[in-house]
């Protein structure tokens, strides 16, 4: 009888591990998709840094004799 209890316990443990792996995979896909969507939507763009880069490009253009757009 003790042997059958060990077998049932082992099967339950194996099944729980499979469920846990499945949940981890689904959770990772959900988070990855949301994070990727945020990046693609440009939500992490820092407008201040973009403005500084644009100002530097404009200044470089002025020094070369052109006019910034």
mmCIF file of C-alpha atoms in Angstrom:
data_model
loop_
_atom_site.group_PDB
_atom_site.id
_atom_site.type_symbol
_atom_site.label_atom_id
_atom_site.label_comp_id
_atom_site.label_asym_id
_atom_site.label_seq_id
_atom_site.Cartn_x
_atom_site.Cartn_y
_atom_site.Cartn_z
ATOM 1 C CA UNK A 1 0.000 0.000 0.000
ATOM 2 C CA UNK A 2 2.820 2.390 0.775
ATOM 3 C CA UNK A 3 4.255 1.709 -2.649
ATOM 4 C CA UNK A 4 1.026 2.747 -4.397
ATOM 5 C CA UNK A 5 0.874 5.947 -2.333
ATOM 6 C CA UNK A 6 4.420 6.810 -3.427
ATOM 7 C CA UNK A 7 3.461 6.166 -7.038
ATOM 8 C CA UNK A 8 0.393 8.412 -6.799
ATOM 9 C CA UNK A 9 2.437 11.127 -5.083
ATOM 10 C CA UNK A 10 5.110 10.955 -7.802
ATOM 11 C CA UNK A 11 2.508 11.169 -10.560
ATOM 12 C CA UNK A 12 0.912 14.183 -8.870
ATOM 13 C CA UNK A 13 4.290 15.872 -8.519
ATOM 14 C CA UNK A 14 5.124 15.226 -12.184
ATOM 15 C CA UNK A 15 1.763 16.596 -13.296
ATOM 16 C CA UNK A 16 2.156 19.726 -11.154
ATOM 17 C CA UNK A 17 5.608 20.317 -12.655
ATOM 18 C CA UNK A 18 4.129 20.073 -16.165
ATOM 19 C CA UNK A 19 1.397 22.547 -15.226
ATOM 20 C CA UNK A 20 3.980 24.923 -13.733
ATOM 21 C CA UNK A 21 6.109 24.781 -16.903
ATOM 22 C CA UNK A 22 3.050 25.468 -19.034
ATOM 23 C CA UNK A 23 2.065 28.460 -16.902
ATOM 24 C CA UNK A 24 5.618 29.863 -17.018
ATOM 25 C CA UNK A 25 5.645 29.584 -20.806
ATOM 26 C CA UNK A 26 2.276 31.265 -21.214
ATOM 27 C CA UNK A 27 3.247 34.033 -18.790
ATOM 28 C CA UNK A 28 6.508 34.654 -20.641
ATOM 29 C CA UNK A 29 4.660 34.893 -23.985
ATOM 30 C CA UNK A 30 2.161 37.364 -22.549
ATOM 31 C CA UNK A 31 4.852 39.597 -21.073
ATOM 32 C CA UNK A 32 7.060 39.376 -24.145
ATOM 33 C CA UNK A 33 4.220 40.370 -26.445
ATOM 34 C CA UNK A 34 3.218 43.319 -24.328
ATOM 35 C CA UNK A 35 6.784 44.564 -23.950
ATOM 36 C CA UNK A 36 7.473 44.121 -27.658
ATOM 37 C CA UNK A 37 4.273 45.990 -28.511
ATOM 38 C CA UNK A 38 5.318 48.877 -26.285
ATOM 39 C CA UNK A 39 8.676 49.128 -28.006
ATOM 40 C CA UNK A 40 7.102 48.956 -31.464
ATOM 41 C CA UNK A 41 4.601 51.641 -30.485
ATOM 42 C CA UNK A 42 7.481 53.889 -29.443
ATOM 43 C CA UNK A 43 6.375 54.202 -25.853
ATOM 44 C CA UNK A 44 9.947 54.154 -24.599
ATOM 45 C CA UNK A 45 11.193 56.935 -26.829
ATOM 46 C CA UNK A 46 12.560 59.759 -24.768
ATOM 47 C CA UNK A 47 11.437 62.952 -26.430
ATOM 48 C CA UNK A 48 14.068 64.995 -24.591
ATOM 49 C CA UNK A 49 16.892 62.891 -25.994
ATOM 50 C CA UNK A 50 15.300 62.967 -29.432
ATOM 51 C CA UNK A 51 15.167 66.770 -29.246
ATOM 52 C CA UNK A 52 18.820 66.970 -28.282
ATOM 53 C CA UNK A 53 19.796 64.701 -31.160
ATOM 54 C CA UNK A 54 17.746 66.817 -33.569
ATOM 55 C CA UNK A 55 19.352 70.015 -32.272
ATOM 56 C CA UNK A 56 22.816 68.541 -32.765
ATOM 57 C CA UNK A 57 21.951 67.515 -36.314
ATOM 58 C CA UNK A 58 20.589 70.995 -37.052
ATOM 59 C CA UNK A 59 23.730 72.617 -35.677
ATOM 60 C CA UNK A 60 25.929 70.321 -37.748
ATOM 61 C CA UNK A 61 23.924 71.249 -40.849
ATOM 62 C CA UNK A 62 24.278 74.973 -40.101
ATOM 63 C CA UNK A 63 28.051 74.622 -39.741
ATOM 64 C CA UNK A 64 28.179 72.947 -43.150
ATOM 65 C CA UNK A 65 26.351 75.867 -44.718
ATOM 66 C CA UNK A 66 22.863 74.364 -45.000
ATOM 67 C CA UNK A 67 19.672 75.325 -43.307
ATOM 68 C CA UNK A 68 17.852 73.039 -40.874
ATOM 69 C CA UNK A 69 14.383 71.838 -41.788
#
